[in-house]
mmCIF file of C-alpha atoms in Angstrom:
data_model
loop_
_atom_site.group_PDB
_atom_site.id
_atom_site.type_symbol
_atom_site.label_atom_id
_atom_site.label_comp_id
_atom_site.label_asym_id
_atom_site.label_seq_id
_atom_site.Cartn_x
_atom_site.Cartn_y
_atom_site.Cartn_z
ATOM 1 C CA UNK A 6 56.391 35.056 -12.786
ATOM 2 C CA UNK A 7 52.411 34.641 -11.955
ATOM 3 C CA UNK A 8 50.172 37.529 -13.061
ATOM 4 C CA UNK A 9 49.428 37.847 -9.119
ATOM 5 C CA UNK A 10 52.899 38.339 -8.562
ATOM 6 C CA UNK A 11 53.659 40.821 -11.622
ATOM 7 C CA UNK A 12 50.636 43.104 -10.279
ATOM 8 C CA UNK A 13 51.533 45.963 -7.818
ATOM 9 C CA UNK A 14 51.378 45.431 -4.380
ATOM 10 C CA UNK A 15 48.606 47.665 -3.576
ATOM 11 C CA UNK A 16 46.652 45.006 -6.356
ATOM 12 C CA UNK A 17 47.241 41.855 -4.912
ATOM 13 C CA UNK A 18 44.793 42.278 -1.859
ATOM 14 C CA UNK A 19 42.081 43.685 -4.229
ATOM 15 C CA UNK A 20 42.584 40.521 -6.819
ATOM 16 C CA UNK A 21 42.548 38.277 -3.345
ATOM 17 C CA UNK A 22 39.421 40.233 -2.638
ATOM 18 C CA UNK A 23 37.600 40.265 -6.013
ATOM 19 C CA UNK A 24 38.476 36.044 -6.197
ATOM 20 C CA UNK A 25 37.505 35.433 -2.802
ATOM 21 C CA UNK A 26 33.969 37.482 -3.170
ATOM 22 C CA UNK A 27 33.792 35.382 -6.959
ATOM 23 C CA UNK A 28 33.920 32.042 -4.733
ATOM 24 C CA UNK A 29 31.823 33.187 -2.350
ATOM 25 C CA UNK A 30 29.048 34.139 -4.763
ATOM 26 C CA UNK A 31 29.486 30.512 -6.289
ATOM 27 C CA UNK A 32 28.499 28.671 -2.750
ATOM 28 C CA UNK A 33 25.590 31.380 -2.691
ATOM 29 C CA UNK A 34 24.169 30.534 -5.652
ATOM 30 C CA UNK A 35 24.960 26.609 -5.386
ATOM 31 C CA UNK A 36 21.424 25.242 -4.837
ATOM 32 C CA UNK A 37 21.722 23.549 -1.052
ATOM 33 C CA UNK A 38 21.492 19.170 -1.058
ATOM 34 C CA UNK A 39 17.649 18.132 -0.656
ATOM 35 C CA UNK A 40 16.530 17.161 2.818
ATOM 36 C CA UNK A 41 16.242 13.342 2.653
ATOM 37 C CA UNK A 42 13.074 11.620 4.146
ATOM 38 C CA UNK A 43 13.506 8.167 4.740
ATOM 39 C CA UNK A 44 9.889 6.113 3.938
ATOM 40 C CA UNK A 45 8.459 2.940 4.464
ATOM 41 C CA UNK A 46 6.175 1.518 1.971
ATOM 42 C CA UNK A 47 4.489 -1.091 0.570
ATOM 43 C CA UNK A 48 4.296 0.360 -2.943
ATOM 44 C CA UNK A 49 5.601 -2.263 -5.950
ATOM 45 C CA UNK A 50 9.383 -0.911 -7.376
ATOM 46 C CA UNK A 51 7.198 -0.225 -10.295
ATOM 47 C CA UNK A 52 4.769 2.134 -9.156
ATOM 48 C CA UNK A 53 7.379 4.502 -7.398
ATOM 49 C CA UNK A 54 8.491 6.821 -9.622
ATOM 50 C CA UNK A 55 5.068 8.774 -10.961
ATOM 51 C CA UNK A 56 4.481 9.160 -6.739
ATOM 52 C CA UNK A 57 8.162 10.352 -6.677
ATOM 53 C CA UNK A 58 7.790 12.998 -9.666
ATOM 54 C CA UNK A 59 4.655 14.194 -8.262
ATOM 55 C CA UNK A 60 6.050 14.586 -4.642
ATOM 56 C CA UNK A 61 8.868 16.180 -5.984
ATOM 57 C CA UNK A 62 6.796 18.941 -8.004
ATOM 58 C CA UNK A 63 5.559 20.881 -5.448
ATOM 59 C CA UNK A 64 8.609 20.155 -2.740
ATOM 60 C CA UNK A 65 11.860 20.230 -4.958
ATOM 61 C CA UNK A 66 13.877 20.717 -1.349
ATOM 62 C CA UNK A 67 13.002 17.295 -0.350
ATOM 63 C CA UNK A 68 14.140 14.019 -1.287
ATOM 64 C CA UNK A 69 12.397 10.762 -0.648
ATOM 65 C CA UNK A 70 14.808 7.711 0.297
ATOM 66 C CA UNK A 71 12.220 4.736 -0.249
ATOM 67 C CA UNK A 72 12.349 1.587 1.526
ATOM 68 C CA UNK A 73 9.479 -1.501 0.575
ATOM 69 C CA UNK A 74 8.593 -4.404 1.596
ATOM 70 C CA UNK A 75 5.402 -6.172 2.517
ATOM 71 C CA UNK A 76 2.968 -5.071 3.983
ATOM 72 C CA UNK A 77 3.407 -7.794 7.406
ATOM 73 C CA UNK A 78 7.217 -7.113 6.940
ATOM 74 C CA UNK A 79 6.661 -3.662 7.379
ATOM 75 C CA UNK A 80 4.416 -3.485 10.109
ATOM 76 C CA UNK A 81 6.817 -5.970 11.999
ATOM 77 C CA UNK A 82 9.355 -4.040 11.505
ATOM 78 C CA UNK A 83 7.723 -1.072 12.536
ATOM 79 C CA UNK A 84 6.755 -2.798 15.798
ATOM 80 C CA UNK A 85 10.463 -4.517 16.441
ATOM 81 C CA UNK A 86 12.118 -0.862 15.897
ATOM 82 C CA UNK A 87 9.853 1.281 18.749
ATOM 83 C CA UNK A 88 10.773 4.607 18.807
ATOM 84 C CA UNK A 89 14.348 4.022 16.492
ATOM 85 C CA UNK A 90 12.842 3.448 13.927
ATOM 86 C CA UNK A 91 14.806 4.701 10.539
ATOM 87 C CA UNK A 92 11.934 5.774 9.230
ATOM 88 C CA UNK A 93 10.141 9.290 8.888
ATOM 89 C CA UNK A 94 7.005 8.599 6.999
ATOM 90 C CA UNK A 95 4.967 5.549 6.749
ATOM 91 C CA UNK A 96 3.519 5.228 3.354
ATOM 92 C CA UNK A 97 0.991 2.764 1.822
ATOM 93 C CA UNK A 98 0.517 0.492 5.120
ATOM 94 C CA UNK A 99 -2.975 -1.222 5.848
ATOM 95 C CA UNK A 100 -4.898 0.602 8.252
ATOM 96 C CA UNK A 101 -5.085 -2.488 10.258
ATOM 97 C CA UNK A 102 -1.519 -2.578 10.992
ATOM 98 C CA UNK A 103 -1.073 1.637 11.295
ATOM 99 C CA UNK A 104 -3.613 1.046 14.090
ATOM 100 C CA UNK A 105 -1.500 -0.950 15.772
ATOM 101 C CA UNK A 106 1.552 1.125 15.428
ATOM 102 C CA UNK A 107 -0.936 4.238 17.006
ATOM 103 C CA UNK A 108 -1.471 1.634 20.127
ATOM 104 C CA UNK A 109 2.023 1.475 20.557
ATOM 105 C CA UNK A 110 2.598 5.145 20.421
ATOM 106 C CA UNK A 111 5.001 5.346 17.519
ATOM 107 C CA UNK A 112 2.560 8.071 15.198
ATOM 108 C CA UNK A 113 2.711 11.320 15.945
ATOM 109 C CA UNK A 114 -0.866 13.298 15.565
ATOM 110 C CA UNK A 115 -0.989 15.245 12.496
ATOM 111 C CA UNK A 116 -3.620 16.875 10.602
ATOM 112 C CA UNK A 117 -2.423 17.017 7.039
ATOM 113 C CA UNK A 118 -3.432 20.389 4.874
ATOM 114 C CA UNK A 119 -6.900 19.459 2.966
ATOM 115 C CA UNK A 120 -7.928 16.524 5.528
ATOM 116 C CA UNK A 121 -10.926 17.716 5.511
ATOM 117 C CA UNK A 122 -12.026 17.301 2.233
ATOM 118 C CA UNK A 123 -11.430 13.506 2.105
ATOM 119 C CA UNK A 124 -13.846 11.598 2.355
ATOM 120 C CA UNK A 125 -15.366 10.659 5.498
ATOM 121 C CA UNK A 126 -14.477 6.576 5.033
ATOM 122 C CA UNK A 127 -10.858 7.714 5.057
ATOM 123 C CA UNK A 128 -10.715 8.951 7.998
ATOM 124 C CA UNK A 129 -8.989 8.248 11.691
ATOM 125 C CA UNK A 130 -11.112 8.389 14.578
ATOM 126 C CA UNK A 131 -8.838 10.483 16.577
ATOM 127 C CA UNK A 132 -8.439 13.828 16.472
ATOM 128 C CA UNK A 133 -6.318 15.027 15.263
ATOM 129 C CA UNK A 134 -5.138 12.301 13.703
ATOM 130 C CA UNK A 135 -2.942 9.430 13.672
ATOM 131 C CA UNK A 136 -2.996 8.597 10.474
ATOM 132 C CA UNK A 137 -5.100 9.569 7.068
ATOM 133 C CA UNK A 138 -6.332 6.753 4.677
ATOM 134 C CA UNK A 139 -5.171 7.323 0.643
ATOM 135 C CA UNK A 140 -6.974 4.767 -1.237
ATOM 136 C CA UNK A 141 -8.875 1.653 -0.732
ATOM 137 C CA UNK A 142 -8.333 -1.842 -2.214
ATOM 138 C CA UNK A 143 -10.809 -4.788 -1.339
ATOM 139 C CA UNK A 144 -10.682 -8.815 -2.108
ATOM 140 C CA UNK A 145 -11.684 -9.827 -5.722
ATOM 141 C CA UNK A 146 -11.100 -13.226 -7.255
ATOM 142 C CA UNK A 147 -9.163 -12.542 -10.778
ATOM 143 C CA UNK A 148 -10.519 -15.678 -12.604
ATOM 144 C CA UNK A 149 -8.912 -17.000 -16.295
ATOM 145 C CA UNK A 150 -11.924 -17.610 -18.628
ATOM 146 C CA UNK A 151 -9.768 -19.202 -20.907
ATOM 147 C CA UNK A 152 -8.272 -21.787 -18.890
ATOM 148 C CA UNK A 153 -11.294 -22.569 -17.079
ATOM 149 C CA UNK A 154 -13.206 -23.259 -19.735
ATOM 150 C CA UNK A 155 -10.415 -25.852 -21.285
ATOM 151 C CA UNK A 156 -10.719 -27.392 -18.022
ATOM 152 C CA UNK A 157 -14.648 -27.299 -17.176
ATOM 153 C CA UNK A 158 -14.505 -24.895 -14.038
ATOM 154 C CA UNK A 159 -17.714 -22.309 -13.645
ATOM 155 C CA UNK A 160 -17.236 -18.897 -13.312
ATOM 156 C CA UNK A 161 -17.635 -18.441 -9.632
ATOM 157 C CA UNK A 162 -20.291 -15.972 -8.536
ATOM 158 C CA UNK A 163 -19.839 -16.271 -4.581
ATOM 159 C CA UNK A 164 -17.018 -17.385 -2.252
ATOM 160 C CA UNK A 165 -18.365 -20.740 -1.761
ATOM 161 C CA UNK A 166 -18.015 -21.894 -5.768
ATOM 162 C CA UNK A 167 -14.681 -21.709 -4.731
ATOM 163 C CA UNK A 168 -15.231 -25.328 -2.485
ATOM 164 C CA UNK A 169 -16.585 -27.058 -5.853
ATOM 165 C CA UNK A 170 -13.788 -30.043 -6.590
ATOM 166 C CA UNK A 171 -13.210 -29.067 -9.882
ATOM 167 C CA UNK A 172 -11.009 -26.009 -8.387
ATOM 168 C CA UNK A 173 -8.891 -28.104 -6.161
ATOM 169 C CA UNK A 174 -5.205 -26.919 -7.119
ATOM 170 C CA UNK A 175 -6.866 -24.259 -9.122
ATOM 171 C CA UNK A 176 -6.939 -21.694 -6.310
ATOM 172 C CA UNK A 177 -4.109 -19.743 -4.720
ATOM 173 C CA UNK A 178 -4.353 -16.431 -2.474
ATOM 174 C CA UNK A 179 -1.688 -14.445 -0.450
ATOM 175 C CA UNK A 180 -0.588 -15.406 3.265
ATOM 176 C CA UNK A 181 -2.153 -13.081 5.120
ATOM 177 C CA UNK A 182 0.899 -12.928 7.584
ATOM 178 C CA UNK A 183 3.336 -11.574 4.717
ATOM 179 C CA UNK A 184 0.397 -9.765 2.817
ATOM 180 C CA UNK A 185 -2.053 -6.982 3.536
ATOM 181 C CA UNK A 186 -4.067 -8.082 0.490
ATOM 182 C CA UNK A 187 -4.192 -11.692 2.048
ATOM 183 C CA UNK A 188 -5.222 -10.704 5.683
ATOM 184 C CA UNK A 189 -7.973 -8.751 4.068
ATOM 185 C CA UNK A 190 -9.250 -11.420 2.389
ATOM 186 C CA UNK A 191 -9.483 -13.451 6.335
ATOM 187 C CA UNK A 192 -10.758 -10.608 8.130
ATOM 188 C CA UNK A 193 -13.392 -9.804 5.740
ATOM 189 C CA UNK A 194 -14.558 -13.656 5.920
ATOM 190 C CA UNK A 195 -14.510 -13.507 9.977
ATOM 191 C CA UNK A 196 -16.520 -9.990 9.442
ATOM 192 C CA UNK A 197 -18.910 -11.482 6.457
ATOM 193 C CA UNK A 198 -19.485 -14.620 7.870
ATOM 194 C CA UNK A 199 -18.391 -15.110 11.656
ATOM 195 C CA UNK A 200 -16.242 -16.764 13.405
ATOM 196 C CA UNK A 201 -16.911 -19.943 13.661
ATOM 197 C CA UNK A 202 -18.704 -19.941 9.786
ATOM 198 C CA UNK A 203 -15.255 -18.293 8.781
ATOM 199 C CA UNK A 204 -13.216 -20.424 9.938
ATOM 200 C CA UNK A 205 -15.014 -23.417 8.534
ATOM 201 C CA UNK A 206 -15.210 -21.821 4.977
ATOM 202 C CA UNK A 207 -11.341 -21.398 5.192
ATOM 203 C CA UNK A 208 -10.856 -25.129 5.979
ATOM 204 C CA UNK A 209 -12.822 -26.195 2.491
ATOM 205 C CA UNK A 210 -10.996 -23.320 0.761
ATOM 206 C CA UNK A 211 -7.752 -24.275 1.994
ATOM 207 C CA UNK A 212 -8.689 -28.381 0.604
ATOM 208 C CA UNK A 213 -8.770 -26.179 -3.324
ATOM 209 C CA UNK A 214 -5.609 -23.502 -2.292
ATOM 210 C CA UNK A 215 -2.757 -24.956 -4.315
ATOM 211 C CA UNK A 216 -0.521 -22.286 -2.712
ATOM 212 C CA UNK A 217 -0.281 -19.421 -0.321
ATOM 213 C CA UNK A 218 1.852 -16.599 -1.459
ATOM 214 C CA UNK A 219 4.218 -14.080 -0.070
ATOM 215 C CA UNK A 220 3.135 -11.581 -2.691
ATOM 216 C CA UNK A 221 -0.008 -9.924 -2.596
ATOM 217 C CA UNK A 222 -0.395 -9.398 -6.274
ATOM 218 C CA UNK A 223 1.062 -12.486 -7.735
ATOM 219 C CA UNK A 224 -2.307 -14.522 -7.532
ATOM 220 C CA UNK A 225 -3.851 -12.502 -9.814
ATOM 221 C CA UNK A 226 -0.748 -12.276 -11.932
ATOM 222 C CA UNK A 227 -0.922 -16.193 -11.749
ATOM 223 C CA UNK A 228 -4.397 -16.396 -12.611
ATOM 224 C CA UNK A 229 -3.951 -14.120 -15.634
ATOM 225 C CA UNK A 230 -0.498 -15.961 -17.235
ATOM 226 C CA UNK A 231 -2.706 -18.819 -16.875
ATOM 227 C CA UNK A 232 -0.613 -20.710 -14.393
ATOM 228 C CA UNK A 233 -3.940 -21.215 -12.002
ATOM 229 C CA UNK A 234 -7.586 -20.610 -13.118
ATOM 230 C CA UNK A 235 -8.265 -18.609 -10.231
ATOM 231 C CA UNK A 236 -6.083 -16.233 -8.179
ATOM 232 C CA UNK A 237 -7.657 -14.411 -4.606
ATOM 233 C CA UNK A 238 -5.977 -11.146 -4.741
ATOM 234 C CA UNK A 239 -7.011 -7.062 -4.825
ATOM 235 C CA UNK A 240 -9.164 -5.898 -7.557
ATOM 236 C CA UNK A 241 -6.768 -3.077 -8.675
ATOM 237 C CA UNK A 242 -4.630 -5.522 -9.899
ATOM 238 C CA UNK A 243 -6.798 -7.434 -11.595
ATOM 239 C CA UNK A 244 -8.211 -4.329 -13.570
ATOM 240 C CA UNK A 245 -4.723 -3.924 -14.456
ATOM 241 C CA UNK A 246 -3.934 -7.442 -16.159
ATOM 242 C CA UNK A 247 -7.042 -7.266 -17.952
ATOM 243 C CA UNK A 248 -5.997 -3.584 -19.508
ATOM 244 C CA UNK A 249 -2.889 -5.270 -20.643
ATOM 245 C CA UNK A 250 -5.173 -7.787 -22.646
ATOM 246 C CA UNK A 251 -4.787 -10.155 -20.142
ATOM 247 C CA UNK A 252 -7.869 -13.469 -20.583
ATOM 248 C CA UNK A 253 -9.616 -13.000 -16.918
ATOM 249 C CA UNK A 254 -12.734 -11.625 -15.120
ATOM 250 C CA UNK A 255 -12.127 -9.488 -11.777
ATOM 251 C CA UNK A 256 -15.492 -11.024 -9.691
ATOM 252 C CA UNK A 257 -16.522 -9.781 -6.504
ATOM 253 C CA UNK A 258 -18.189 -12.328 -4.859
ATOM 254 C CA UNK A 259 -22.124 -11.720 -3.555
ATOM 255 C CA UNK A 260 -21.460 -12.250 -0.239
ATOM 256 C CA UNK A 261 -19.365 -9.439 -0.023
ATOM 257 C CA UNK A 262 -15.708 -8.413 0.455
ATOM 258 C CA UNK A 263 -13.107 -7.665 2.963
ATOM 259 C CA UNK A 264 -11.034 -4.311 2.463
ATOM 260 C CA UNK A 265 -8.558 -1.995 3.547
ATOM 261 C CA UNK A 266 -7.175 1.565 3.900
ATOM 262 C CA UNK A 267 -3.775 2.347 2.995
ATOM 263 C CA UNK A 268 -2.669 5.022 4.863
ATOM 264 C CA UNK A 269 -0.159 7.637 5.173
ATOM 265 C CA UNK A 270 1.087 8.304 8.796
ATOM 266 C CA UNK A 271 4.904 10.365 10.526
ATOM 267 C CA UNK A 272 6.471 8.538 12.857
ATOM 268 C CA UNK A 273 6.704 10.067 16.381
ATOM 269 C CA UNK A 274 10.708 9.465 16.407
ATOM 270 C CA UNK A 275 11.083 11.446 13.097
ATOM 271 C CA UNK A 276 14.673 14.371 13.425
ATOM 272 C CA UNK A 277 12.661 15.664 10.282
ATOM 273 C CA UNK A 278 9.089 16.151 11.253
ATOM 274 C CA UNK A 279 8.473 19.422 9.294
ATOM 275 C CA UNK A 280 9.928 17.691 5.883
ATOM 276 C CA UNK A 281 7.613 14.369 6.591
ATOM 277 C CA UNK A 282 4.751 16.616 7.582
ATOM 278 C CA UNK A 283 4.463 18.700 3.937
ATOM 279 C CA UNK A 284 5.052 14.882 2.760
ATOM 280 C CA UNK A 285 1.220 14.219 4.658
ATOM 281 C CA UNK A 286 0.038 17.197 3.122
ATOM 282 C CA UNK A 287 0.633 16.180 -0.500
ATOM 283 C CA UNK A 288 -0.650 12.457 0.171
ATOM 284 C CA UNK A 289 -4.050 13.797 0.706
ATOM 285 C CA UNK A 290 -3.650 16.754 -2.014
ATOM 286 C CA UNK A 291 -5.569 15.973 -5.298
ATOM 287 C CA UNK A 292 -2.180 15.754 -6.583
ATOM 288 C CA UNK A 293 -1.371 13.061 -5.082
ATOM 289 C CA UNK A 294 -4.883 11.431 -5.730
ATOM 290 C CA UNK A 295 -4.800 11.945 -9.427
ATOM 291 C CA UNK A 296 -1.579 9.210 -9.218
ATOM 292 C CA UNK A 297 -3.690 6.998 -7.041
ATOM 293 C CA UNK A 298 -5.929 6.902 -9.526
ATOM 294 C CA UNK A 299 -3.627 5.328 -11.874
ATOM 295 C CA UNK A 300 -3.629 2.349 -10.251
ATOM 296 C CA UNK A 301 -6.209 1.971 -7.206
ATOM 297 C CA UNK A 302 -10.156 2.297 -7.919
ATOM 298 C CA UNK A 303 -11.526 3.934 -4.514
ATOM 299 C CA UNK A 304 -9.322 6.979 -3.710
ATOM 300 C CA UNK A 305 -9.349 9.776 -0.501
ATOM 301 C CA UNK A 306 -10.674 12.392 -3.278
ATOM 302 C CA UNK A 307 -13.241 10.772 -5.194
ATOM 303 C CA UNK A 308 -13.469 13.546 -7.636
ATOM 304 C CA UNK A 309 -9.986 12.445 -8.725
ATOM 305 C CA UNK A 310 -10.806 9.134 -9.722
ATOM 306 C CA UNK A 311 -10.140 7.886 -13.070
ATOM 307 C CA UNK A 312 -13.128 5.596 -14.714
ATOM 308 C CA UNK A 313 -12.176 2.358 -15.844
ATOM 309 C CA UNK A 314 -14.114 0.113 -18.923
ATOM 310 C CA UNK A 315 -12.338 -2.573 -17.219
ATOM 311 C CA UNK A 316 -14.782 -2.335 -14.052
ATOM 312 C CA UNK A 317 -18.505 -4.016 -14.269
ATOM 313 C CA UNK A 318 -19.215 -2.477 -10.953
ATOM 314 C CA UNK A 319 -18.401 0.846 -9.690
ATOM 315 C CA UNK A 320 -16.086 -0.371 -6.575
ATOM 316 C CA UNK A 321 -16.796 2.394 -4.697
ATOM 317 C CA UNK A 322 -20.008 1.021 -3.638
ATOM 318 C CA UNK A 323 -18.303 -2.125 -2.433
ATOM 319 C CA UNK A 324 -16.828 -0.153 0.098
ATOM 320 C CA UNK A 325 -19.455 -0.955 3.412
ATOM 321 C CA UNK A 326 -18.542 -1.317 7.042
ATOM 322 C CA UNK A 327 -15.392 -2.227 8.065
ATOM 323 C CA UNK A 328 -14.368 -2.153 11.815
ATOM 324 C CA UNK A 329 -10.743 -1.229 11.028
ATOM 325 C CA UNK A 330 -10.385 -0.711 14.877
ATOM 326 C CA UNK A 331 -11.535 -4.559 15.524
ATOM 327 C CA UNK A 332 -9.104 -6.267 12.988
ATOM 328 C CA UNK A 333 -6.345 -3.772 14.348
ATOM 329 C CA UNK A 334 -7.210 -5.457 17.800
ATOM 330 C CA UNK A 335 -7.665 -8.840 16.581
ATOM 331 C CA UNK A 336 -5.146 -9.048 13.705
ATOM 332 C CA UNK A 337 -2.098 -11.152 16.130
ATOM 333 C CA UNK A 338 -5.379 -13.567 17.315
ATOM 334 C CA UNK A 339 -6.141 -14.063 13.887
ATOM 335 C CA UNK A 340 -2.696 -14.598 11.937
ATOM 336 C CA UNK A 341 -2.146 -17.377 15.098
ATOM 337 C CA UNK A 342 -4.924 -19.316 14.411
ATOM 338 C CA UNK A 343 -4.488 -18.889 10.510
ATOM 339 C CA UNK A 344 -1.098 -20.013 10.946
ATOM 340 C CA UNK A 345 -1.925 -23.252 13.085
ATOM 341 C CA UNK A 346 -4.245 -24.134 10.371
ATOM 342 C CA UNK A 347 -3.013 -23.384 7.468
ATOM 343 C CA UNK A 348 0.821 -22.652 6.984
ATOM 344 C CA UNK A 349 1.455 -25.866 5.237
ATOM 345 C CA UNK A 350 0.803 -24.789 2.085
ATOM 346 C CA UNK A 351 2.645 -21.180 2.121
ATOM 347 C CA UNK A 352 5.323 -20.827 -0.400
ATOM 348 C CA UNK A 353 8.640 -21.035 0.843
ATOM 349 C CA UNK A 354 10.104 -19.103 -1.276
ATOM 350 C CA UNK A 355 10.017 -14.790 0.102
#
């Protein structure tokens, strides 16, 4: 016979009562499941986790479902999805192509906690905003000293000692339709130069590119294995191979360079606005700036930034005008004409 059934009668309902209240006590004190945010991003697999563990510290409820891609595969897909999109957040994302996903009326105005504070560069020109701009990244060329001096190239100084013969098949930078970093590159030319100058210095280039790549990084990774002498990418990542020991010089051409935002931004269409909007708030928190800093030179909070012995210049003051509104407005034009000149070359391989 069970103990339940040995006890008195008068018992039972008070050892039903006592188990019951026991159970009950156990769901109580079962912590509840995270609320999951679903975000875009453009952030490499790699850099994920210290973002994640500092998100994490100050909102332990929420949990952050990450989905990346490129930068142009993200904005596409932000465009193709309207107002179902599966996303909450938008993380990471070029401020030319947020811009366009404000024009379309898929961001939902939000002035993060501690906007104000950032600095004034990183800033939307609505109010309140669409978006907020992180960090900054601009074109660099990430050129192997090493290989170029087995093969007799010159350290380039400007963009046009990129047309010298001796770098044809030497030179590769990323499609600008698949990656921010490449489309920077273009629009800074068009900005730099002008049209019609632009376009004409991309022709020569484009005699030198040996390849256009999906991959926004993986010129400079190229340059630095050694694979091509010179490799048209962001300057972050360039600072990065060198750390690792890597044989190549990050330049920044004199003529100047084209650069971006990335940008943080909650999608209209998001069932969990309050979760994404304490998500905003840390992006801009110095919390979240301290991990920029880790891998991005020009951050939202400048006080936050980490110096570099890799750097010969301080970046920050490469950082000049940039009508982000214009190449927002311009950027389908653009990738058209880029396209109709140029796509031979891209790698075919995603």
């Amino acid at each position: 016979m069970s103990p339940l059934r040995r006890a008195c009668p008068t018992a039972r309902p008070r050892v039903l009562r006592s188990l019951l209240a026991g159970t009950l006590l156990a769901l109580l004190a079962k912590p509840a499941a995270a609320e999951e945010i679903t975000v875009y991003t453009t952030l490499l697999p790699t850099q994920l986790a210290p973002y994640t563990q500092s998100f994490r510290q100050s909102h332990p409820d929420i949990s952050l479902k990450w989905m990346r891609d490129s930068s142009g595969v993200i904005a596409a897909r932000l465009l193709s999805e309207g107002p179902r999109s599966q996303a909450d957040v938008v993380f990471s994302l070029a401020s030319e192509n947020i811009i366009q996903a404000g024009s379309a009326d898929l961001l939902l105005p939000y002035k993060p906690a501690g906007y104000d504070e950032i600095d004034r560069k990183f800033k939307d020109k609505n109010d309140p905003p669409l978006w907020s701009g992180i960090f900054a990244y601009m074109a660099a060329i990430c050129f192997n000293t090493k290989e170029a001096q087995k093969r007799g190239i010159p350290t380039p100084k400007k963009w046009s000692d990129l047309l010298d013969p001796r770098f044809k098949g030497q030179v590769t930078m990323p499609d600008p339709a698949s990656s921010g970093t490449g489309f920077i590159s273009v629009s800074g030319w068009l900005q730099k130069f002008g049209e019609g100058p632009g376009w004409d210095f991309m022709e020569k280039l484009h005699t030198n590119i040996a390849i256009y790549t999906h991959s926004g990084n993986k010129p400079c990774n190229s340059a630095s294995s050694g694979e091509f002498v010179a490799g048209i990418s962001y300057s972050s990542e360039g600072v990065l191979d060198k750390g690792r020991g890597a044989p190549i010089d990050v330049i920044f051409p004199e003529e100047g360079v084209g650069w971006a935002l990335s940008t943080v931004a909650i999608l209209k269409s998001s069932k969990k606005q309050d979760a994404a909007k304490k998500f905003a708030d840390w992006a801009v928190s110095p919390a979240a700036n301290k991990v920029y800093s880790e891998f991005w030179e020009v951050i939202a909070r400048p006080e936050q930034r980490r110096q570099s012995s890799n750097q010969a210049v301080d970046p920050s003051t490469l950082i000049t005008d940039n009508d982000h509104y214009w190449i927002a407005s311009e950027r389908d034009r653009i990738l058209k004409e880029w396209q109709s000149r140029f796509a031979g070359k891209r790698d075919p391989k995603p």
